[in-house]
Every structure is written in structure tokens, then in C-alpha cells.
């Protein structure tokens, strides 16, 4: 089974069995009967599929496809942070390593984070890692105070506010839709905030015919395929750079995918003790977001 995230190159999305956000892809990885899962996404996503399917072969076309959020939260530093907050309930965004998941009480994605946090006992303090921008947004939406790990996504913090304001002036009827990993000043300018799937759904259901999209531009491929009569504008990074493409996601190519299928390599391997401990908060997430 070929699973692909919305930030993959268009030609990979076009041949995938399933395209989705982190939550949908985790659900599909949990439910599949396929013996081999090729995860066209980044390392923490393939690792999550392996945590859920230890007996299966899980392949990632390029093992170097990491994530700045996962890198920003090393397991030993996270253990020290937790030790400073021994009574906190630990909620970790799925964009983290298996070793950090293994230290967490609950995993969330950008799609279910608000609803999961709202389900936690009101008297329990919460530690949220590793994305401080998502954490701030979740705190605002849920009304809960969160103690934040100071990580961020190099892609979502790159968007230029000046470029966004100019796009809004040039396209006055356009709706601004944003991923919650964006910086707070950008989220304040958004009409709608959600995970990649929710942004796609919003584009499908909104009456607007033009959208300014504050997330990785890979999602525009599905938006344009599904909604050819609507217009989608991507937002450049500061200084006009096109660094809004995730350098990790884009390491996967059609050639590397072909190589994976031909050789069943490179495969994700995990320490069994870490895997079994990391499985618990992922299963809790899947149960609580049914
Ligand atoms: P989604 O869960 O919204 O697809 O986000 C994944 C991600 O890595 C965003 O940068
Ligand atoms: Fe990680 Fe950001 Fe890339 Fe998503 S877009 S995989 S959070 S670096």
C-alpha cells in the first residue's frame, strides 16, 4: 500500500493508494492488511506506521526525510523538560520521534489536537510539545493553559506577512486558509485554520472561489485537481524565497519510490521497547478521535 501525504510531489500523489493528512494516514496504516507499506511522507510518519504494524515492512523512499519539529525535540532534552513538570499530562504532536512518543501520554495531530485537549481532565496541567505555534493555537481554541516546548516548523514560520497582505489587496474576495503551524501573526490574518485535510475540505465547501493558502504548496495539487473552477494562491517566504516547500518531504521522488518497491528498502526499524511504549499514546489518540 502506498500512503502519501499532501506535501508530496504531484507525481507521487497521483499514484498513491491513499493521500491524506497525518491523522488519516495513521488510521489507514493502522487498518491495512497490506504486508508492505510505502510511506511517502517524512520519517516520523513512517515510524508511526511501523509502531502500529511491527510485523509489516514499512518503507520510506528517502530515510533522510526528517522534520524540523522532530529534530527540535531530542529525547534526552525532552526527558529533562518532563522531569521539571512531573505532574503534567504530556501531549505530543505526532511530528516527533518514537523516543519522544514513548515519553508521552497522548499523541495528537493538527486535525484532532483541539478536541483531544478539550477531553482531558480540567484540573490536570498539560505539557505540549514540540510545536509552540500549534500549541498556542490549541490553547486559544480549547481555553486550556499549555506549557509549551519551544519548537517550530521551518516551513510554516517562513511565510511573509507583507506578501500575504499584498495578496489580500490584489485578491479582495479570496479566503485566507492556514495551517496551525504558522506563526501567530499569520494565523491572526486567516479566515480559516486547520490541518491539510481540513484546508482541502474548506476549499471544497466554502462559497469563496479564490483562496490564499498558508501551508506547504503540495496541497495545491489536490485543490486544483478537485476544484478546477477555483483559484489558489500560494504565499512566498520572506525575501520572496520559495522556501515554503518542505525540504524534507520533497526528498522523496518517483525514482526513489520505484527503488523502494523494487528492493523493499530502505525499511524502518525500531527498538521494540521504544515501540511498545510509543504505541500506547498513539492508540489512545486513535480511540479518543474516533
Ligand atoms: P497535517 O497533519 O495537517 O497533514 O500536517 C502534517 C505536517 O507535517 C504539517 O507540516
Ligand atoms: Fe516537518 Fe514542517 Fe516539513 Fe511538516 S512541513 S514535515 S512540520 S518540516
Short mmCIF file of C-alpha atoms and ligand atoms in Angstrom, two decimals:
data_model
loop_
_atom_site.label_atom_id
_atom_site.label_comp_id
_atom_site.label_asym_id
_atom_site.label_seq_id
_atom_site.Cartn_x
_atom_site.Cartn_y
_atom_site.Cartn_z
CA UNK A 1 0.00 0.00 0.00
CA UNK A 2 1.35 3.40 -0.96
CA UNK A 3 0.39 6.14 1.50
CA UNK A 4 1.21 9.73 0.56
CA UNK A 5 0.99 12.99 2.45
CA UNK A 6 -0.43 16.08 0.74
CA UNK A 7 3.04 17.68 0.72
CA UNK A 8 4.49 15.06 -1.64
CA UNK A 9 5.43 15.90 -5.20
CA UNK A 10 2.39 15.79 -7.51
CA UNK A 11 3.56 12.70 -9.42
CA UNK A 12 3.76 10.72 -6.16
CA UNK A 13 0.29 11.88 -5.08
CA UNK A 14 -1.02 10.76 -8.48
CA UNK A 15 -0.01 7.11 -8.00
CA UNK A 16 -0.62 6.74 -4.24
CA UNK A 17 -3.36 4.43 -2.94
CA UNK A 18 -4.26 6.92 -0.22
CA UNK A 19 -3.50 10.64 0.11
CA UNK A 20 -4.20 12.33 3.42
CA UNK A 21 -3.18 14.32 6.46
CA UNK A 22 -1.24 12.81 9.36
CA UNK A 23 -4.37 11.55 11.14
CA UNK A 24 -5.94 9.87 8.11
CA UNK A 25 -2.65 8.28 7.12
CA UNK A 26 -2.15 6.92 10.67
CA UNK A 27 -5.66 5.49 10.60
CA UNK A 28 -5.06 3.84 7.23
CA UNK A 29 -1.71 2.47 8.42
CA UNK A 30 -3.50 1.00 11.46
CA UNK A 31 -6.24 -0.61 9.35
CA UNK A 32 -4.40 -2.02 6.35
CA UNK A 33 -3.97 -5.75 5.56
CA UNK A 34 -1.11 -4.99 3.16
CA UNK A 35 2.17 -6.68 4.06
CA UNK A 36 4.24 -3.77 2.77
CA UNK A 37 3.51 -0.10 3.45
CA UNK A 38 5.44 2.50 1.49
CA UNK A 39 5.10 5.78 3.34
CA UNK A 40 5.64 8.75 1.05
CA UNK A 41 5.99 11.36 3.74
CA UNK A 42 8.59 12.04 6.40
CA UNK A 43 10.34 9.80 8.92
CA UNK A 44 8.02 10.30 11.91
CA UNK A 45 5.04 9.32 9.72
CA UNK A 46 6.66 6.08 8.52
CA UNK A 47 7.82 5.41 12.09
CA UNK A 48 4.22 5.78 13.32
CA UNK A 49 3.10 3.25 10.69
CA UNK A 50 5.80 0.85 11.92
CA UNK A 51 4.81 1.37 15.59
CA UNK A 52 1.27 0.34 14.60
CA UNK A 53 2.44 -2.54 12.36
CA UNK A 54 5.56 -4.17 13.82
CA UNK A 55 5.19 -7.32 11.69
CA UNK A 56 4.95 -5.43 8.42
CA UNK A 57 7.59 -3.95 6.19
CA UNK A 58 7.38 -0.16 6.30
CA UNK A 59 9.43 1.68 3.70
CA UNK A 60 10.33 5.36 3.37
CA UNK A 61 11.67 6.32 -0.08
CA UNK A 62 14.38 8.55 1.46
CA UNK A 63 15.42 7.86 5.06
CA UNK A 64 16.77 11.44 5.33
CA UNK A 65 13.24 12.82 5.01
CA UNK A 66 13.08 14.19 8.56
CA UNK A 67 11.17 17.11 10.10
CA UNK A 68 12.42 20.26 11.81
CA UNK A 69 9.88 19.80 14.59
CA UNK A 70 11.05 16.26 15.36
CA UNK A 71 14.68 17.45 15.22
CA UNK A 72 13.89 20.33 17.61
CA UNK A 73 12.90 17.91 20.36
CA UNK A 74 15.70 15.43 21.24
CA UNK A 75 14.53 12.63 23.55
CA UNK A 76 17.03 13.31 26.37
CA UNK A 77 16.26 17.06 26.49
CA UNK A 78 12.55 16.23 26.44
CA UNK A 79 13.03 13.84 29.38
CA UNK A 80 14.68 16.68 31.34
CA UNK A 81 11.79 19.04 30.45
CA UNK A 82 9.25 16.45 31.63
CA UNK A 83 11.18 15.99 34.87
CA UNK A 84 10.69 19.72 35.54
CA UNK A 85 6.91 19.23 35.18
CA UNK A 86 6.28 15.87 36.86
CA UNK A 87 2.51 16.34 37.33
CA UNK A 88 1.76 17.48 33.79
CA UNK A 89 -0.13 15.36 31.29
CA UNK A 90 2.13 15.09 28.24
CA UNK A 91 0.50 15.72 24.85
CA UNK A 92 2.88 15.39 21.89
CA UNK A 93 2.18 16.39 18.33
CA UNK A 94 2.69 13.41 16.02
CA UNK A 95 5.62 15.35 14.44
CA UNK A 96 8.14 13.92 16.92
CA UNK A 97 10.39 10.86 17.18
CA UNK A 98 9.30 7.46 18.52
CA UNK A 99 11.53 8.11 21.55
CA UNK A 100 9.52 11.27 22.37
CA UNK A 101 6.21 9.49 21.71
CA UNK A 102 7.38 6.83 24.17
CA UNK A 103 7.56 9.55 26.85
CA UNK A 104 4.09 10.94 26.07
CA UNK A 105 0.62 10.28 27.48
CA UNK A 106 -1.22 11.21 24.31
CA UNK A 107 -0.33 11.90 20.68
CA UNK A 108 -2.31 14.40 18.61
CA UNK A 109 -2.28 15.70 15.06
CA UNK A 110 -3.24 19.17 13.87
CA UNK A 111 -6.61 17.71 12.93
CA UNK A 112 -7.63 16.44 16.38
CA UNK A 113 -5.44 18.44 18.82
CA UNK A 114 -8.15 20.85 19.99
CA UNK A 115 -10.76 18.15 20.56
CA UNK A 116 -8.29 15.86 22.37
CA UNK A 117 -7.07 18.61 24.70
CA UNK A 118 -10.69 19.53 25.48
CA UNK A 119 -11.30 15.92 26.59
CA UNK A 120 -8.52 16.00 29.24
CA UNK A 121 -9.42 16.43 32.94
CA UNK A 122 -9.77 20.20 33.58
CA UNK A 123 -7.67 20.13 36.76
CA UNK A 124 -4.64 18.46 35.14
CA UNK A 125 -1.84 20.76 33.86
CA UNK A 126 -0.75 19.96 30.31
CA UNK A 127 2.64 19.96 28.66
CA UNK A 128 2.50 20.31 24.87
CA UNK A 129 5.40 19.51 22.50
CA UNK A 130 7.10 20.12 20.15
CA UNK A 131 5.28 22.82 18.11
CA UNK A 132 4.78 26.06 20.04
CA UNK A 133 2.71 27.65 17.26
CA UNK A 134 0.25 24.78 17.11
CA UNK A 135 0.30 24.73 20.93
CA UNK A 136 -0.60 28.42 21.20
CA UNK A 137 -3.48 27.96 18.76
CA UNK A 138 -4.74 24.85 20.59
CA UNK A 139 -4.58 26.73 23.90
CA UNK A 140 -6.65 29.56 22.45
CA UNK A 141 -9.21 27.24 20.86
CA UNK A 142 -9.59 24.92 23.83
CA UNK A 143 -9.37 27.52 26.60
CA UNK A 144 -6.70 25.37 28.32
CA UNK A 145 -3.35 26.65 29.51
CA UNK A 146 -0.49 24.68 27.93
CA UNK A 147 3.17 24.59 28.90
CA UNK A 148 4.93 24.66 25.53
CA UNK A 149 8.11 23.09 24.19
CA UNK A 150 9.77 25.79 22.03
CA UNK A 151 9.84 24.01 18.65
CA UNK A 152 8.60 25.26 15.28
CA UNK A 153 8.34 24.22 11.64
CA UNK A 154 10.91 25.84 9.35
CA UNK A 155 8.38 25.83 6.51
CA UNK A 156 5.37 27.36 8.26
CA UNK A 157 7.36 30.07 10.02
CA UNK A 158 8.80 31.29 6.72
CA UNK A 159 5.69 32.89 5.20
CA UNK A 160 5.95 36.63 4.64
CA UNK A 161 3.27 38.78 6.29
CA UNK A 162 3.97 41.54 3.77
CA UNK A 163 3.40 39.13 0.86
CA UNK A 164 0.18 37.90 2.46
CA UNK A 165 -1.13 41.45 2.91
CA UNK A 166 -0.31 42.23 -0.73
CA UNK A 167 -2.09 39.07 -1.93
CA UNK A 168 -5.15 40.06 0.10
CA UNK A 169 -5.15 43.50 -1.52
CA UNK A 170 -4.71 42.01 -5.01
CA UNK A 171 -7.46 39.39 -4.46
CA UNK A 172 -10.04 41.03 -2.17
CA UNK A 173 -12.61 38.19 -2.33
CA UNK A 174 -10.09 35.45 -1.57
CA UNK A 175 -10.32 33.48 1.66
CA UNK A 176 -7.10 33.06 3.64
CA UNK A 177 -6.77 29.46 4.85
CA UNK A 178 -3.87 28.50 7.12
CA UNK A 179 -2.25 25.54 8.82
CA UNK A 180 -1.97 25.98 12.62
CA UNK A 181 1.83 25.54 12.46
CA UNK A 182 2.02 29.11 11.08
CA UNK A 183 3.22 31.97 13.29
CA UNK A 184 0.52 33.75 15.37
CA UNK A 185 0.67 36.98 13.29
CA UNK A 186 -0.21 34.94 10.18
CA UNK A 187 -2.97 32.97 11.94
CA UNK A 188 -4.48 36.28 13.05
CA UNK A 189 -4.92 37.15 9.36
CA UNK A 190 -6.55 33.82 8.44
CA UNK A 191 -10.26 33.27 7.79
CA UNK A 192 -9.97 29.54 8.44
CA UNK A 193 -7.34 27.43 10.26
CA UNK A 194 -6.98 23.66 10.04
CA UNK A 195 -4.95 20.57 9.15
CA UNK A 196 -4.15 19.87 5.50
CA UNK A 197 -7.32 17.76 5.08
CA UNK A 198 -9.42 20.43 6.72
CA UNK A 199 -7.97 23.09 4.43
CA UNK A 200 -8.86 20.95 1.41
CA UNK A 201 -12.37 20.36 2.78
CA UNK A 202 -12.78 24.08 3.44
CA UNK A 203 -11.81 24.88 -0.15
CA UNK A 204 -14.43 22.36 -1.32
CA UNK A 205 -17.26 23.60 0.88
CA UNK A 206 -16.67 27.37 1.07
CA UNK A 207 -18.59 29.69 -1.25
CA UNK A 208 -15.34 31.53 -1.98
CA UNK A 209 -13.85 30.94 -5.43
CA UNK A 210 -10.32 32.11 -4.59
CA UNK A 211 -8.04 31.12 -1.72
CA UNK A 212 -4.71 32.25 -0.32
CA UNK A 213 -3.15 29.12 1.11
CA UNK A 214 -0.77 29.34 4.06
CA UNK A 215 0.77 25.90 4.09
CA UNK A 216 3.18 23.79 2.06
CA UNK A 217 2.17 24.16 -1.61
CA UNK A 218 1.98 20.39 -2.24
CA UNK A 219 -1.66 20.59 -1.09
CA UNK A 220 -2.45 22.88 -4.03
CA UNK A 221 -2.17 19.89 -6.36
CA UNK A 222 -5.26 18.23 -4.80
CA UNK A 223 -7.07 21.57 -4.52
CA UNK A 224 -6.60 22.28 -8.22
CA UNK A 225 -7.50 18.71 -9.24
CA UNK A 226 -10.71 18.68 -7.21
CA UNK A 227 -11.68 22.31 -7.80
CA UNK A 228 -10.55 23.33 -11.29
CA UNK A 229 -13.02 26.27 -11.31
CA UNK A 230 -11.45 27.80 -8.17
CA UNK A 231 -8.19 29.75 -7.87
CA UNK A 232 -5.43 29.05 -5.34
CA UNK A 233 -2.57 31.37 -4.45
CA UNK A 234 0.50 30.22 -2.55
CA UNK A 235 2.29 32.65 -0.24
CA UNK A 236 6.03 33.16 -0.75
CA UNK A 237 8.53 33.12 2.08
CA UNK A 238 10.23 36.20 3.48
CA UNK A 239 12.52 37.86 0.89
CA UNK A 240 10.42 36.23 -1.84
CA UNK A 241 12.13 32.84 -1.44
CA UNK A 242 10.25 29.67 -2.39
CA UNK A 243 11.30 28.01 0.88
CA UNK A 244 7.64 27.24 1.57
CA UNK A 245 8.26 23.79 0.01
CA UNK A 246 9.22 21.34 2.77
CA UNK A 247 12.82 20.31 2.04
CA UNK A 248 12.26 17.00 3.85
CA UNK A 249 9.00 16.00 2.19
CA UNK A 250 10.43 16.84 -1.21
CA UNK A 251 13.38 14.44 -0.79
CA UNK A 252 11.06 11.63 -1.87
CA UNK A 253 10.95 11.24 -5.65
CA UNK A 254 9.24 8.90 -8.07
CA UNK A 255 12.62 7.24 -8.75
CA UNK A 256 13.22 6.61 -5.04
CA UNK A 257 9.67 5.26 -4.71
CA UNK A 258 10.31 2.87 -7.60
CA UNK A 259 13.56 1.76 -5.92
CA UNK A 260 11.66 1.08 -2.69
CA UNK A 261 9.11 -1.09 -4.46
CA UNK A 262 11.81 -2.98 -6.38
CA UNK A 263 14.12 -3.65 -3.41
CA UNK A 264 11.88 -3.33 -0.30
CA UNK A 265 14.42 -0.86 1.08
CA UNK A 266 15.02 1.39 2.95
CA UNK A 267 12.89 -0.04 5.76
CA UNK A 268 12.05 1.48 9.16
CA UNK A 269 13.45 -0.48 12.12
CA UNK A 270 12.60 0.28 15.74
CA UNK A 271 13.75 -0.77 19.17
CA UNK A 272 10.92 -3.00 20.50
CA UNK A 273 10.83 -1.42 23.98
CA UNK A 274 10.51 2.07 22.48
CA UNK A 275 7.88 0.83 20.01
CA UNK A 276 5.62 -0.76 22.62
CA UNK A 277 5.81 2.33 24.85
CA UNK A 278 5.18 4.68 21.89
CA UNK A 279 2.20 2.59 20.79
CA UNK A 280 0.12 3.43 23.90
CA UNK A 281 -0.32 7.19 23.32
CA UNK A 282 -0.96 6.61 19.60
CA UNK A 283 -3.68 4.05 20.36
CA UNK A 284 -5.14 6.46 22.90
CA UNK A 285 -5.27 9.14 20.19
CA UNK A 286 -6.98 6.80 17.71
CA UNK A 287 -9.57 5.78 20.33
CA UNK A 288 -10.25 9.35 21.50
CA UNK A 289 -10.62 10.73 17.96
CA UNK A 290 -12.93 8.02 16.61
P1 LIG B 1 -1.21 17.58 8.71
O1 LIG B 1 -1.49 16.60 9.78
O2 LIG B 1 -2.12 18.76 8.74
O3 LIG B 1 -1.25 16.91 7.38
O4 LIG B 1 0.24 18.21 8.94
C1 LIG B 1 1.43 17.50 8.82
C2 LIG B 1 2.59 18.37 8.75
O5 LIG B 1 3.71 17.95 8.79
C3 LIG B 1 2.35 19.79 8.63
O6 LIG B 1 3.55 20.44 8.45
FE1 LIG B 2 8.01 18.94 9.46
FE2 LIG B 2 7.34 21.40 8.71
FE3 LIG B 2 8.02 19.62 6.86
FE4 LIG B 2 5.68 19.38 8.18
S1 LIG B 2 6.27 21.00 6.76
S2 LIG B 2 7.15 17.74 7.77
S3 LIG B 2 6.27 20.13 10.21
S4 LIG B 2 9.36 20.45 8.47
#
